[in-house]
XYZ file of C-alpha atoms in Angstrom:
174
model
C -5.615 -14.495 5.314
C -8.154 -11.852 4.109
C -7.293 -9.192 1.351
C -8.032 -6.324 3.817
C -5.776 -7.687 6.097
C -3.050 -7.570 3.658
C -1.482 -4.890 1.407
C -0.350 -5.119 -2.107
C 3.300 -5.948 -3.036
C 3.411 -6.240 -6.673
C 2.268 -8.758 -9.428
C 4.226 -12.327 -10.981
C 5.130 -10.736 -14.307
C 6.795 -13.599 -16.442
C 8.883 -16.990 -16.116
C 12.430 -16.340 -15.946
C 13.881 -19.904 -15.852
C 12.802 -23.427 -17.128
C 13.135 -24.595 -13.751
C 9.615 -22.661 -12.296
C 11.266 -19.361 -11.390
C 9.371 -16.290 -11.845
C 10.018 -12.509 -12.060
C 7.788 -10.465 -9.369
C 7.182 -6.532 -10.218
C 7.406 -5.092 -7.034
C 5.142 -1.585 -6.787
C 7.518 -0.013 -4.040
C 10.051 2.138 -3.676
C 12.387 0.119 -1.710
C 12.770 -3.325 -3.105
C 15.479 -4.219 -1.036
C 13.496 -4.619 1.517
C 11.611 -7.511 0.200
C 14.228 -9.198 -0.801
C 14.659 -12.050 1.483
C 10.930 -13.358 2.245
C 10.138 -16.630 3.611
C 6.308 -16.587 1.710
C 4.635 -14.421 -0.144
C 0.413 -14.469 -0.157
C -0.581 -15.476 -4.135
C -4.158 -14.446 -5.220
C -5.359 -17.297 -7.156
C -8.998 -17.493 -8.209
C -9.871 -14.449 -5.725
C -8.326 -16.461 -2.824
C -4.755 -15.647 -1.262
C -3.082 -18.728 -0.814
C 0.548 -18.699 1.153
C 3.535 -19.483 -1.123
C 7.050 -20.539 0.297
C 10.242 -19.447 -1.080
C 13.178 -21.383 -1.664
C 15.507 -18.401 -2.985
C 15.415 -14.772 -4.261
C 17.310 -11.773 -5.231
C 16.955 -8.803 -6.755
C 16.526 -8.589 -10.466
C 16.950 -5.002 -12.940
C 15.987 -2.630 -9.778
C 12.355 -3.315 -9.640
C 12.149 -6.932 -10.124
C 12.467 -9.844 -7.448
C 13.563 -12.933 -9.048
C 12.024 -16.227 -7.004
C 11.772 -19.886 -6.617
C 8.719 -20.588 -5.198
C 8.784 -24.310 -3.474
C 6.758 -26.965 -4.806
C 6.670 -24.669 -8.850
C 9.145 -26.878 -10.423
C 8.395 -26.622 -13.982
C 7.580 -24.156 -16.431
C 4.254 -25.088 -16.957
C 3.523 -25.000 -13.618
C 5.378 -21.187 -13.156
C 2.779 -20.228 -16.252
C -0.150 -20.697 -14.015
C 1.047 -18.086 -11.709
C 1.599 -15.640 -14.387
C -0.487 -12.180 -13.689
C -1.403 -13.031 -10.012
C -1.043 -10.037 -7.769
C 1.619 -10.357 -4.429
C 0.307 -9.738 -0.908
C 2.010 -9.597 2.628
C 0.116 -9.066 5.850
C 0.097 -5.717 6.742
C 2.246 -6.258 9.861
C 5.118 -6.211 7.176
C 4.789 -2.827 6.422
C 7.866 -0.633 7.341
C 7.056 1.411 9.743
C 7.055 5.285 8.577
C 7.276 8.230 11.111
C 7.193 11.662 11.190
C 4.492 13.235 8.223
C 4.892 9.840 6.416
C 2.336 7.537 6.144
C -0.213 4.804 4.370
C -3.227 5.500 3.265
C -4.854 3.234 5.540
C -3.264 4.057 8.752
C -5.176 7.491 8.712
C -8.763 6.121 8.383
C -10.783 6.910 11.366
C -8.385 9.535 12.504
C -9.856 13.113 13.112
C -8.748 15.955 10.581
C -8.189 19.695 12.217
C -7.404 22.865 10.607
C -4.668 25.380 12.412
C -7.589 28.060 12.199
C -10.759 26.263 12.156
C -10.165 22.989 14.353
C -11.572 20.287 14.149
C -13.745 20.189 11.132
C -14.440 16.044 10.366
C -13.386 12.596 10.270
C -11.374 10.516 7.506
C -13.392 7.793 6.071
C -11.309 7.039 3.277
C -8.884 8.344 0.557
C -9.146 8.806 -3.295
C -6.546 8.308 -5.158
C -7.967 7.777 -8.484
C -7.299 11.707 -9.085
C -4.455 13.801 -10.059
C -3.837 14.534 -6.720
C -5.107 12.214 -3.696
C -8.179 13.524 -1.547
C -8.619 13.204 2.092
C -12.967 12.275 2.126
C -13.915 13.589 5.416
C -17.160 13.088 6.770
C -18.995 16.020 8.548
C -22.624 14.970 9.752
C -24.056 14.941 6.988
C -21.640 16.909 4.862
C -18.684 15.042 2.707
C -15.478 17.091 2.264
C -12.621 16.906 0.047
C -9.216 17.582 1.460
C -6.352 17.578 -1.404
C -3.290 15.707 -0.008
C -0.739 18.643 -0.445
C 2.609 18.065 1.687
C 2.784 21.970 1.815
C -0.966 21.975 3.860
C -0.148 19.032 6.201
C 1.205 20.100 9.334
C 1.657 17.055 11.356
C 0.712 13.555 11.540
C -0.481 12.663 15.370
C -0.668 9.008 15.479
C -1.151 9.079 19.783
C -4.438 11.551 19.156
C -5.408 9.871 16.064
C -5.113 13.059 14.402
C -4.187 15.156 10.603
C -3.075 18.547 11.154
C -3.058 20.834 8.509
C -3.012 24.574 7.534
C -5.420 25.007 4.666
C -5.984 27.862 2.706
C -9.269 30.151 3.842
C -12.330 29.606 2.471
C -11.864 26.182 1.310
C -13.305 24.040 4.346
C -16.497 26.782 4.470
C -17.465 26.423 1.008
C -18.717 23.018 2.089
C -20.366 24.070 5.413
């Protein structure tokens, strides 16, 4: 399985028994959903490698508690401490409506209720205060803040963002 393939569940944050179990932070809003996994994809030395579980539950809200098979020990739970969770991205809920993941809008077109059109999505920042839509036009790169108040609708069929932005701010770039 390849990292891009995959999306990131959360990280193995400390033993929790002296019998190989382990404590998994899991960055998501819905833990419950995650709660009864058959494997989970470990990164290990830059490689994901495909662990089975034996058991799990929830632990303090955000936590999954988990006996991984074949991690018997506590020595053997240590070496797994800090590794980063993955599942395939098939395994993604399935959100609807104006909802969605940053990935799933790559590639799609972006079109303003007065302008049209205006670019394609070629990726998303999210290292800002607010996220950023990076649209590519020609030549031109344009940054579209993620605002729920300026999106309009999510078209999966048409591979399209809708939005209504405020004037002036796609044709300071162009």
């Amino acid at each position: 399985m390849r990292k891009k393939d995959c999306f990131y569940l959360g990280k193995i944050a400390k033993k929790f028994s002296f019998k190989g179990e382990v404590l998994i932070y899991l960055d998501t809003d819905e833990p419950e959903l995650y709660e009864n996994m058959e494997s989970v994809f470990v990164e290990f030395n830059k490689d994901l490698i495909p662990f089975f579980i034996e058991n799990s539950n929830l632990h303090k809200n955000d936590f999954l508690r988990v006996k991984f098979e074949d991690v018997d020990t506590e020595a053997e739970a240590d070496t797994l401490i800090g590794c980063e969770i993955y599942l395939p991205l098939s395994m993604l809920p399935k959100l609807e409506g104006n909802q969605f993941y940053f990935h799933e809008v790559i590639g799609f077109e972006i079109e303003d209720k007065r302008l049209g059109v205006f670019g394609k999505i070629v990726s998303i920042n999210d290292t800002t205060a607010q996220p950023l839509f990076e649209v590519e036009n020609g030549e031109v790169q344009i940054l579209v803040p993620m605002i729920d108040e300026f999106l309009v609708k999510i078209d999966r069929e048409s591979k399209k963002v809708i939005m209504d932005l405020p004037e002036g701010l796609i044709e300071m770039y162009l």
